Amino acid sequence: MIKVDISNVWGQIALPDLLAMEQEVASAHATLADGTGAGNDFLGWQNLPVREATEEITRIQRAAAKIRSDSDVFVVIGIGGSYLGPRAAIELLQGPNHNIGKGKGNPQVFFAGNGLSTRHFNELTRLLEDKDFSIAIISKSGTTTEPAIATRALRWMLERKYGTDGAKGRIYAITDPCKGALRQMATEEGWETFVIPPNVGGRFSVLTPVGLLPLAVAGVNIMDMMNGAMDAKESYDLRSFENPVWQYAAVRNLLYRSGKAMEIFESFEPGFKMFGGWWQQLFGESEGKDGKGIFPVTAELTADLHSLGQMIQQGERNIFETMVRFDAPAQTYTIGSDWKNLDGLNYLAGKTLDFVDEKAYLGTLAAHVDGGVPVITMDCGELSDRKVGEMFYFLELCCGVSAYILGVNPFNQPGVELYKRNMFHLLGKPGYEN
């Protein structure tokens, strides 16, 4: 079970304040579990974890095995929740440099359709030159601008390289079961398809084929991940403050009420950066509405202590931190000795890098708390495929409970459409002239 340490928030909030929230948190959890709140038509994510492979998961595993055998590169086309979850898990488990040295049998995994940068697209096309590749198109509608542009371009590249019939076996569509442009396109072209359940929103979709196919292609054991999510579903249904979900959701709302309007979600692992990005969308899009919401920021420590450290230590006191920790890996690195000792580092000779990392964490924690920044610590234990599945479900559950405490619908995102309407008007899209 993930352990949430709230001992470093006292002084900003008091224990009686937390205990006084018991009924409020219980009500929010019950609203989510019973499906009686706003957005209750998007609660399908709660039933995604399974112990045994379903027919669709077996098809995903079979497709992943084919992609791994015939492709040097696998390109995942999607934006927002359609790519953040799988990329977060791959980088957390395999590192931000996971693509180096990979090819057939263990393909490189790249992501496209999440922006409109010509430079990024040109770089991707150069990477695909002289490589066998396959693509997955992830979209409920098939008409979202960024992934739709990438789909056109990469589909044409496949058809030029392999011919129309050859390209069909290298295109996978993950979309709505019945409707939408991508569903129609996949049916007409004969692409293999997987379903995004209609009752699962994008930012909660990592345990659907949206996340499972890219993860399986990357070599992640998706059934271990699903079992980790099932562990979370069973463990975190506890209805008391012994539940770390309650602790995290309640404390972050109490800190918000005390003027802490920004949360920095951080880890001392460079591979955590994209996981922080997934968390950032999950909480930002779920809570940021009706003039409310904690602004989510992610950071990589210790690197960002050399860029954000001054602001955290002595800037405006409207922030709190959530530090995510993992057990040390089995393979360690021991710092050596140098007879000249010009760098003055011999006092660490014989110590492991994890020992130094732990002291950096403790030193940072003490400094920030002394500087007036409340810190929640989330101890996740051993980092594994199963643990990442637990983390996904745990944080989704935290988000739902926290948003209902805040008094907003966790499952809609009405504000996201405004930039699209303005962009379509400027591009001259039919129907958006005014």
Coordinates of N, CA, C and O in Angstrom, one line a residue, residues 195-354:
V195 N -11.1 -0.8 -28.3 CA -12.2 0.1 -27.9 C -11.8 0.9 -26.7 O -11.2 0.4 -25.7
I196 N -12.1 2.2 -26.8 CA -12.1 3.1 -25.6 C -13.5 3.1 -25.1 O -14.5 3.5 -25.8
P197 N -13.8 2.6 -23.9 CA -15.1 2.5 -23.4 C -15.7 3.9 -23.3 O -15.1 4.9 -22.9
P198 N -17.0 4.1 -23.8 CA -17.6 5.4 -23.8 C -17.7 6.1 -22.5 O -17.8 7.3 -22.4
N199 N -17.7 5.2 -21.4 CA -17.9 5.8 -20.0 C -16.6 6.0 -19.3 O -16.5 6.1 -18.1
V200 N -15.5 6.1 -20.1 CA -14.1 6.4 -19.6 C -13.6 7.6 -20.3 O -13.4 7.6 -21.5
G201 N -13.3 8.7 -19.5 CA -12.7 9.9 -20.1 C -11.3 9.7 -20.4 O -10.6 8.8 -19.8
G202 N -10.7 10.6 -21.2 CA -9.4 10.4 -21.7 C -8.3 10.4 -20.6 O -7.4 9.5 -20.6
R203 N -8.4 11.3 -19.6 CA -7.4 11.3 -18.6 C -7.5 10.1 -17.6 O -6.6 10.0 -16.8
F204 N -8.6 9.4 -17.7 CA -8.7 8.2 -16.8 C -8.6 6.9 -17.6 O -9.0 5.8 -17.2
S205 N -8.0 7.0 -18.8 CA -8.1 5.9 -19.8 C -6.8 5.0 -19.9 O -6.7 4.1 -20.7
V206 N -5.8 5.2 -19.0 CA -4.6 4.5 -19.2 C -4.7 3.0 -19.0 O -3.9 2.2 -19.6
L207 N -5.7 2.5 -18.3 CA -5.9 1.1 -18.1 C -6.8 0.5 -19.2 O -7.3 -0.7 -19.0
T208 N -7.1 1.2 -20.2 CA -7.9 0.7 -21.4 C -6.8 0.5 -22.5 O -5.6 0.7 -22.2
P209 N -7.2 0.0 -23.6 CA -6.2 -0.2 -24.7 C -5.4 1.1 -25.0 O -4.3 1.0 -25.6
V210 N -5.9 2.3 -24.7 CA -5.2 3.5 -24.9 C -3.8 3.4 -24.3 O -2.8 3.8 -24.9
G211 N -3.7 2.8 -23.1 CA -2.4 2.7 -22.4 C -1.8 1.3 -22.6 O -0.6 1.1 -22.8
L212 N -2.7 0.3 -22.6 CA -2.2 -1.1 -22.6 C -1.5 -1.5 -23.9 O -0.5 -2.3 -23.8
L213 N -1.9 -1.1 -25.0 CA -1.2 -1.5 -26.3 C 0.2 -0.9 -26.3 O 1.2 -1.6 -26.5
P214 N 0.3 0.4 -26.2 CA 1.7 1.0 -26.2 C 2.6 0.4 -25.1 O 3.8 0.1 -25.3
L215 N 2.0 0.1 -23.9 CA 2.8 -0.4 -22.8 C 3.3 -1.9 -23.1 O 4.4 -2.2 -22.9
A216 N 2.4 -2.7 -23.7 CA 2.7 -4.0 -24.1 C 3.8 -4.0 -25.2 O 4.7 -4.8 -25.1
V217 N 3.7 -3.1 -26.1 CA 4.7 -3.0 -27.2 C 6.1 -2.6 -26.6 O 7.1 -3.1 -27.0
A218 N 6.1 -1.8 -25.5 CA 7.3 -1.4 -24.9 C 7.9 -2.5 -24.0 O 9.0 -2.3 -23.4
G219 N 7.2 -3.6 -23.8 CA 7.7 -4.6 -23.0 C 7.2 -4.6 -21.6 O 7.7 -5.4 -20.7
V220 N 6.3 -3.8 -21.2 CA 5.7 -3.7 -19.9 C 4.7 -4.9 -19.7 O 4.0 -5.2 -20.6
N221 N 4.8 -5.6 -18.6 CA 3.8 -6.7 -18.3 C 2.5 -6.1 -17.9 O 2.3 -5.6 -16.8
I222 N 1.6 -6.0 -18.9 CA 0.3 -5.3 -18.6 C -0.6 -6.0 -17.6 O -1.4 -5.4 -17.0
M223 N -0.5 -7.3 -17.5 CA -1.3 -8.0 -16.5 C -0.7 -7.8 -15.1 O -1.5 -7.7 -14.2
D224 N 0.6 -7.6 -15.0 CA 1.1 -7.2 -13.7 C 0.6 -5.8 -13.3 O 0.2 -5.5 -12.2
M225 N 0.5 -4.9 -14.3 CA 0.0 -3.6 -14.1 C -1.5 -3.6 -13.7 O -1.9 -2.9 -12.8
M226 N -2.3 -4.4 -14.4 CA -3.7 -4.5 -14.1 C -3.9 -5.1 -12.7 O -4.8 -4.7 -12.0
N227 N -3.1 -6.1 -12.3 CA -3.2 -6.6 -11.0 C -2.8 -5.6 -9.9 O -3.4 -5.6 -8.8
G228 N -1.9 -4.7 -10.2 CA -1.5 -3.6 -9.3 C -2.7 -2.7 -9.1 O -3.0 -2.2 -8.0
A229 N -3.4 -2.4 -10.2 CA -4.6 -1.6 -10.2 C -5.7 -2.2 -9.4 O -6.4 -1.6 -8.6
M230 N -5.8 -3.6 -9.5 CA -6.8 -4.3 -8.7 C -6.5 -4.3 -7.2 O -7.4 -4.2 -6.4
D231 N -5.2 -4.4 -6.9 CA -4.7 -4.3 -5.6 C -5.2 -2.9 -5.0 O -5.7 -2.9 -3.9
A232 N -5.1 -1.9 -5.8 CA -5.5 -0.5 -5.3 C -7.0 -0.5 -5.1 O -7.5 0.1 -4.2
K233 N -7.7 -1.0 -6.1 CA -9.2 -1.0 -6.0 C -9.7 -1.6 -4.7 O -10.6 -1.1 -4.0
E234 N -9.1 -2.7 -4.4 CA -9.5 -3.5 -3.2 C -9.0 -2.8 -1.9 O -9.7 -2.7 -0.9
S235 N -7.7 -2.3 -1.9 CA -7.1 -1.7 -0.7 C -7.7 -0.4 -0.3 O -7.8 -0.1 0.9
Y236 N -7.9 0.5 -1.3 CA -8.3 1.9 -1.0 C -9.8 2.1 -1.0 O -10.2 3.3 -1.0
D237 N -10.6 1.1 -0.8 CA -12.0 1.3 -0.5 C -12.3 1.5 1.0 O -13.4 1.7 1.4
L238 N -11.2 1.5 1.8 CA -11.3 1.8 3.2 C -12.0 3.1 3.5 O -11.5 4.1 3.0
R239 N -13.0 3.2 4.3 CA -13.7 4.4 4.6 C -13.3 5.0 6.0 O -14.1 5.0 6.9
S240 N -12.1 5.4 6.1 CA -11.6 6.1 7.3 C -10.3 6.8 7.0 O -9.8 6.7 5.9
F241 N -9.8 7.6 7.9 CA -8.6 8.3 7.7 C -7.3 7.4 7.8 O -6.2 7.9 7.6
E242 N -7.5 6.1 7.9 CA -6.4 5.2 7.7 C -6.2 5.0 6.3 O -5.1 4.4 5.9
N243 N -7.1 5.4 5.4 CA -6.9 5.3 4.0 C -6.1 6.4 3.5 O -6.4 7.6 3.6
P244 N -4.9 6.1 2.8 CA -4.1 7.2 2.3 C -4.8 8.1 1.3 O -4.4 9.2 1.1
V245 N -5.8 7.5 0.6 CA -6.6 8.3 -0.3 C -7.3 9.5 0.4 O -7.3 10.6 0.0
W246 N -7.9 9.1 1.5 CA -8.5 10.2 2.4 C -7.5 11.2 2.8 O -7.8 12.4 2.8
Q247 N -6.4 10.7 3.3 CA -5.4 11.7 3.8 C -4.9 12.7 2.8 O -4.9 13.9 3.0
Y248 N -4.6 12.2 1.6 CA -4.1 13.0 0.5 C -5.2 14.0 0.1 O -5.0 15.2 0.0
A249 N -6.4 13.5 -0.2 CA -7.5 14.3 -0.7 C -7.9 15.4 0.3 O -8.1 16.5 0.0
A250 N -8.0 15.0 1.6 CA -8.4 15.9 2.6 C -7.4 17.0 2.9 O -7.7 18.2 3.0
V251 N -6.1 16.6 3.0 CA -5.1 17.5 3.3 C -4.9 18.6 2.2 O -4.7 19.8 2.5
R252 N -4.9 18.1 1.0 CA -4.7 19.1 -0.1 C -5.9 20.1 -0.2 O -5.7 21.3 -0.5
N253 N -7.1 19.7 0.1 CA -8.2 20.6 0.2 C -8.1 21.5 1.4 O -8.4 22.7 1.3
L254 N -7.6 21.0 2.5 CA -7.4 21.9 3.7 C -6.4 23.0 3.4 O -6.5 24.1 3.7
L255 N -5.3 22.5 2.7 CA -4.2 23.5 2.4 C -4.7 24.5 1.4 O -4.4 25.7 1.5
Y256 N -5.6 24.1 0.4 CA -6.1 25.0 -0.5 C -7.0 26.1 0.2 O -6.9 27.3 -0.1
R257 N -7.8 25.6 1.2 CA -8.6 26.6 1.9 C -7.8 27.5 2.8 O -8.3 28.6 3.1
S258 N -6.6 27.1 3.1 CA -5.7 28.0 3.9 C -4.9 28.9 3.0 O -4.0 29.6 3.5
G259 N -5.1 28.9 1.7 CA -4.4 29.8 0.8 C -3.3 29.2 -0.1 O -2.7 29.9 -0.8
K260 N -3.2 27.9 0.0 CA -2.2 27.2 -0.8 C -2.8 26.8 -2.1 O -3.4 25.8 -2.3
A261 N -2.6 27.7 -3.1 CA -3.3 27.5 -4.4 C -2.5 26.7 -5.4 O -3.0 26.5 -6.5
M262 N -1.3 26.3 -5.1 CA -0.4 25.6 -6.1 C 0.2 24.4 -5.4 O 0.7 24.5 -4.3
E263 N 0.1 23.2 -6.1 CA 0.8 22.0 -5.6 C 1.9 21.6 -6.6 O 1.7 21.6 -7.8
I264 N 3.1 21.4 -6.0 CA 4.2 20.9 -6.8 C 4.3 19.4 -6.6 O 4.6 19.0 -5.4
F265 N 4.1 18.6 -7.6 CA 4.2 17.1 -7.5 C 5.5 16.7 -8.1 O 5.8 16.9 -9.2
E266 N 6.4 16.1 -7.2 CA 7.8 15.9 -7.6 C 8.4 14.6 -7.1 O 7.8 14.0 -6.2
S267 N 9.5 14.3 -7.8 CA 10.2 13.1 -7.4 C 11.7 13.3 -7.6 O 12.0 14.2 -8.4
F268 N 12.5 12.5 -7.0 CA 13.9 12.5 -7.2 C 14.4 11.6 -8.4 O 15.5 11.3 -8.5
E269 N 13.4 11.1 -9.2 CA 13.7 10.2 -10.3 C 13.4 11.0 -11.6 O 12.3 11.5 -11.9
P270 N 14.5 11.1 -12.5 CA 14.3 11.8 -13.8 C 13.2 11.2 -14.6 O 12.5 11.9 -15.4
G271 N 13.0 9.8 -14.5 CA 12.0 9.2 -15.3 C 10.6 9.5 -14.8 O 9.6 9.1 -15.5
F272 N 10.4 10.2 -13.7 CA 9.1 10.5 -13.2 C 8.5 11.7 -13.9 O 7.3 12.0 -13.7
K273 N 9.2 12.4 -14.7 CA 8.8 13.7 -15.2 C 7.5 13.6 -16.0 O 6.5 14.4 -15.8
M274 N 7.3 12.6 -16.9 CA 6.1 12.4 -17.6 C 5.0 11.9 -16.8 O 3.8 12.2 -17.0
F275 N 5.3 11.1 -15.7 CA 4.3 10.7 -14.8 C 3.7 12.0 -14.1 O 2.5 12.1 -13.9
G276 N 4.6 12.9 -13.8 CA 4.1 14.2 -13.2 C 3.2 14.9 -14.2 O 2.2 15.5 -13.9
G277 N 3.5 14.8 -15.5 CA 2.7 15.4 -16.6 C 1.3 14.7 -16.6 O 0.3 15.4 -16.8
W278 N 1.3 13.4 -16.5 CA 0.0 12.7 -16.5 C -0.8 13.2 -15.3 O -2.0 13.5 -15.4
W279 N -0.2 13.2 -14.1 CA -0.9 13.7 -12.9 C -1.4 15.1 -13.0 O -2.5 15.5 -12.6
Q280 N -0.6 16.0 -13.7 CA -0.9 17.4 -13.9 C -2.2 17.5 -14.8 O -3.1 18.3 -14.4
Q281 N -2.3 16.7 -15.8 CA -3.6 16.7 -16.6 C -4.7 16.2 -15.8 O -5.8 16.7 -15.8
L282 N -4.5 15.1 -15.1 CA -5.6 14.4 -14.3 C -6.2 15.4 -13.3 O -7.4 15.6 -13.3
F283 N -5.4 16.0 -12.5 CA -5.9 16.9 -11.5 C -6.3 18.3 -12.1 O -7.3 18.9 -11.7
G284 N -5.5 18.8 -13.0 CA -5.8 20.1 -13.6 C -7.1 20.2 -14.3 O -7.9 21.1 -14.2
E285 N -7.3 19.1 -15.2 CA -8.5 19.1 -16.0 C -9.7 18.7 -15.1 O -10.9 19.0 -15.5
S286 N -9.5 18.0 -14.0 CA -10.6 17.5 -13.2 C -11.1 18.6 -12.2 O -12.3 18.7 -11.9
E287 N -10.1 19.4 -11.7 CA -10.5 20.3 -10.6 C -10.6 21.8 -11.1 O -11.2 22.6 -10.4
G288 N -9.9 22.1 -12.2 CA -9.8 23.5 -12.5 C -11.1 24.0 -13.2 O -11.1 24.2 -14.5
K289 N -12.1 24.3 -12.5 CA -13.3 24.9 -13.1 C -14.2 25.6 -12.0 O -13.9 25.5 -10.8
D290 N -15.1 26.4 -12.5 CA -16.0 27.1 -11.6 C -15.2 28.1 -10.7 O -15.5 28.4 -9.6
G291 N -14.1 28.6 -11.3 CA -13.2 29.5 -10.5 C -12.5 28.9 -9.4 O -11.9 29.6 -8.5
K292 N -12.4 27.6 -9.3 CA -11.7 26.8 -8.3 C -10.6 26.0 -8.8 O -10.4 25.9 -10.0
G293 N -9.8 25.4 -7.9 CA -8.8 24.5 -8.3 C -7.4 24.8 -7.8 O -7.0 26.0 -7.8
I294 N -6.7 23.8 -7.4 CA -5.2 23.9 -7.1 C -4.5 23.8 -8.4 O -4.6 22.8 -9.1
F295 N -3.6 24.7 -8.6 CA -2.8 24.7 -9.9 C -1.7 23.7 -9.8 O -0.9 23.7 -8.9
P296 N -1.7 22.7 -10.7 CA -0.8 21.6 -10.6 C 0.5 21.8 -11.4 O 0.5 22.2 -12.5
V297 N 1.6 21.6 -10.7 CA 3.0 21.8 -11.3 C 3.8 20.6 -11.0 O 3.6 20.0 -9.9
T298 N 4.6 20.1 -11.9 CA 5.5 19.0 -11.6 C 6.9 19.4 -11.7 O 7.3 20.3 -12.4
A299 N 7.8 18.7 -10.9 CA 9.2 19.1 -10.9 C 10.0 17.8 -10.7 O 9.6 16.8 -10.2
E300 N 11.3 17.9 -11.2 CA 12.2 16.9 -11.1 C 13.3 17.3 -10.1 O 14.0 18.3 -10.4
L301 N 13.5 16.6 -9.0 CA 14.5 16.9 -8.1 C 15.7 15.9 -8.2 O 15.4 14.7 -8.6
T302 N 16.9 16.3 -8.0 CA 17.4 17.5 -7.5 C 17.5 18.6 -8.6 O 17.8 19.8 -8.2
A303 N 17.4 18.2 -9.8 CA 17.7 19.1 -10.9 C 16.9 20.5 -10.8 O 17.6 21.5 -10.9
D304 N 15.6 20.4 -10.5 CA 14.9 21.7 -10.4 C 15.1 22.4 -9.1 O 14.6 23.6 -9.0
L305 N 15.8 21.9 -8.2 CA 16.2 22.7 -7.0 C 17.2 23.8 -7.4 O 17.4 24.8 -6.7
H306 N 17.8 23.6 -8.6 CA 18.7 24.6 -9.1 C 18.0 25.6 -10.1 O 18.7 26.4 -10.7
S307 N 16.7 25.4 -10.2 CA 15.9 26.4 -11.0 C 14.7 26.9 -10.2 O 14.5 28.1 -10.2
L308 N 14.0 26.0 -9.5 CA 12.8 26.4 -8.8 C 13.1 26.6 -7.3 O 12.3 27.0 -6.5
G309 N 14.3 26.1 -6.8 CA 14.6 26.0 -5.4 C 14.4 27.3 -4.7 O 13.9 27.4 -3.6
Q310 N 14.9 28.4 -5.3 CA 14.8 29.7 -4.7 C 13.4 30.2 -4.5 O 13.0 30.7 -3.4
M311 N 12.6 29.9 -5.5 CA 11.2 30.3 -5.5 C 10.4 29.5 -4.4 O 9.6 30.0 -3.6
I312 N 10.7 28.2 -4.3 CA 10.1 27.4 -3.3 C 10.5 27.8 -1.9 O 9.7 27.9 -1.0
Q313 N 11.8 28.1 -1.8 CA 12.3 28.4 -0.4 C 11.8 29.7 0.1 O 11.5 29.9 1.3
Q314 N 11.8 30.7 -0.8 CA 11.6 32.1 -0.3 C 10.6 32.9 -1.1 O 10.4 34.1 -0.9
G315 N 9.9 32.3 -2.0 CA 8.9 33.0 -2.8 C 7.6 33.1 -2.1 O 7.5 32.9 -0.9
E316 N 6.5 33.5 -2.8 CA 5.2 33.6 -2.2 C 4.8 32.3 -1.5 O 4.9 31.2 -2.1
R317 N 4.2 32.4 -0.4 CA 3.8 31.2 0.4 C 2.5 30.7 0.1 O 1.6 30.5 0.9
N318 N 2.2 30.5 -1.2 CA 0.9 30.0 -1.7 C 1.1 28.6 -2.3 O 0.2 28.1 -3.1
I319 N 2.1 27.9 -1.9 CA 2.4 26.5 -2.5 C 2.5 25.5 -1.4 O 2.8 25.7 -0.3
F320 N 2.3 24.2 -1.9 CA 2.7 23.1 -1.1 C 3.2 22.0 -2.0 O 3.1 22.1 -3.2
E321 N 3.9 21.0 -1.5 CA 4.6 20.0 -2.3 C 4.1 18.6 -1.9 O 3.8 18.4 -0.8
T322 N 4.1 17.8 -2.9 CA 3.9 16.3 -2.7 C 5.1 15.6 -3.3 O 5.3 15.7 -4.5
M323 N 6.0 15.1 -2.4 CA 7.2 14.4 -2.8 C 6.9 12.9 -2.9 O 6.5 12.3 -1.9
V324 N 7.2 12.3 -4.1 CA 6.9 10.9 -4.3 C 8.3 10.2 -4.2 O 9.2 10.5 -4.9
R325 N 8.3 9.1 -3.4 CA 9.5 8.4 -3.1 C 9.3 6.9 -3.5 O 8.3 6.4 -3.4
F326 N 10.5 6.3 -3.9 CA 10.5 4.9 -4.2 C 11.7 4.2 -3.5 O 12.6 4.9 -3.1
D327 N 11.6 2.9 -3.3 CA 12.7 2.2 -2.7 C 13.9 2.2 -3.6 O 13.7 2.4 -4.8
A328 N 15.1 2.0 -3.0 CA 16.3 2.0 -3.9 C 16.2 0.8 -4.8 O 15.7 -0.3 -4.4
P329 N 16.8 0.9 -6.0 CA 16.8 -0.3 -6.9 C 17.8 -1.3 -6.4 O 18.7 -1.1 -5.6
A330 N 17.7 -2.5 -6.9 CA 18.5 -3.6 -6.5 C 20.0 -3.4 -6.9 O 20.9 -3.7 -6.2
Q331 N 20.2 -2.8 -8.1 CA 21.5 -2.5 -8.6 C 21.9 -1.1 -8.1 O 21.3 -0.1 -8.5
T332 N 23.0 -1.1 -7.3 CA 23.4 0.2 -6.7 C 24.7 0.7 -7.3 O 25.4 -0.1 -8.0
Y333 N 25.0 1.9 -7.1 CA 26.3 2.5 -7.5 C 27.0 3.0 -6.3 O 26.5 3.8 -5.5
T334 N 28.3 2.6 -6.1 CA 29.1 3.0 -5.0 C 30.1 4.1 -5.4 O 30.8 3.9 -6.4
I335 N 30.2 5.2 -4.7 CA 31.1 6.3 -5.0 C 32.5 5.9 -4.7 O 32.8 5.4 -3.6
G336 N 33.4 6.1 -5.6 CA 34.8 5.7 -5.4 C 35.6 6.7 -4.8 O 35.2 7.8 -4.5
S337 N 36.9 6.4 -4.6 CA 37.9 7.3 -3.9 C 38.8 7.8 -5.0 O 39.1 7.1 -6.0
D338 N 39.4 9.0 -4.8 CA 40.4 9.6 -5.7 C 41.5 10.1 -4.8 O 41.3 11.0 -3.9
W339 N 42.7 9.7 -5.1 CA 43.8 10.0 -4.1 C 44.1 11.5 -4.1 O 44.5 12.0 -3.1
K340 N 43.9 12.2 -5.2 CA 44.1 13.7 -5.1 C 43.0 14.4 -4.4 O 43.2 15.5 -3.9
N341 N 41.7 13.9 -4.6 CA 40.6 14.5 -3.9 C 40.4 16.0 -4.2 O 40.0 16.8 -3.3
L342 N 40.7 16.4 -5.4 CA 40.5 17.8 -5.8 C 39.1 18.3 -5.7 O 38.8 19.5 -5.5
D343 N 38.2 17.3 -5.9 CA 36.7 17.7 -5.8 C 36.2 17.7 -4.4 O 35.0 18.0 -4.2
G344 N 37.0 17.3 -3.5 CA 36.6 17.2 -2.1 C 35.6 16.2 -1.8 O 34.8 16.3 -0.8
L345 N 35.5 15.2 -2.6 CA 34.4 14.2 -2.5 C 34.7 12.9 -1.8 O 33.9 12.1 -1.6
N346 N 36.0 12.8 -1.3 CA 36.4 11.6 -0.6 C 35.6 11.3 0.6 O 35.6 10.1 1.1
Y347 N 34.9 12.3 1.2 CA 34.1 12.0 2.4 C 32.9 11.1 2.1 O 32.3 10.5 3.0
L348 N 32.6 11.0 0.8 CA 31.5 10.1 0.4 C 32.0 8.8 -0.2 O 31.2 7.9 -0.6
A349 N 33.3 8.6 -0.2 CA 33.8 7.3 -0.8 C 33.3 6.1 0.0 O 33.2 6.1 1.2
G350 N 32.8 5.2 -0.8 CA 32.2 4.0 -0.2 C 30.8 4.1 0.1 O 30.1 3.1 0.4
K351 N 30.2 5.3 -0.1 CA 28.8 5.4 0.1 C 28.1 5.2 -1.3 O 28.6 5.4 -2.3
T352 N 26.8 4.7 -1.2 CA 26.1 4.5 -2.4 C 25.4 5.8 -2.9 O 25.1 6.7 -2.1
L353 N 25.1 5.8 -4.2 CA 24.4 7.0 -4.7 C 23.0 7.1 -4.0 O 22.5 8.2 -3.8
D354 N 22.4 6.0 -3.7 CA 21.1 6.0 -3.1 C 21.1 6.7 -1.7 O 20.2 7.3 -1.2

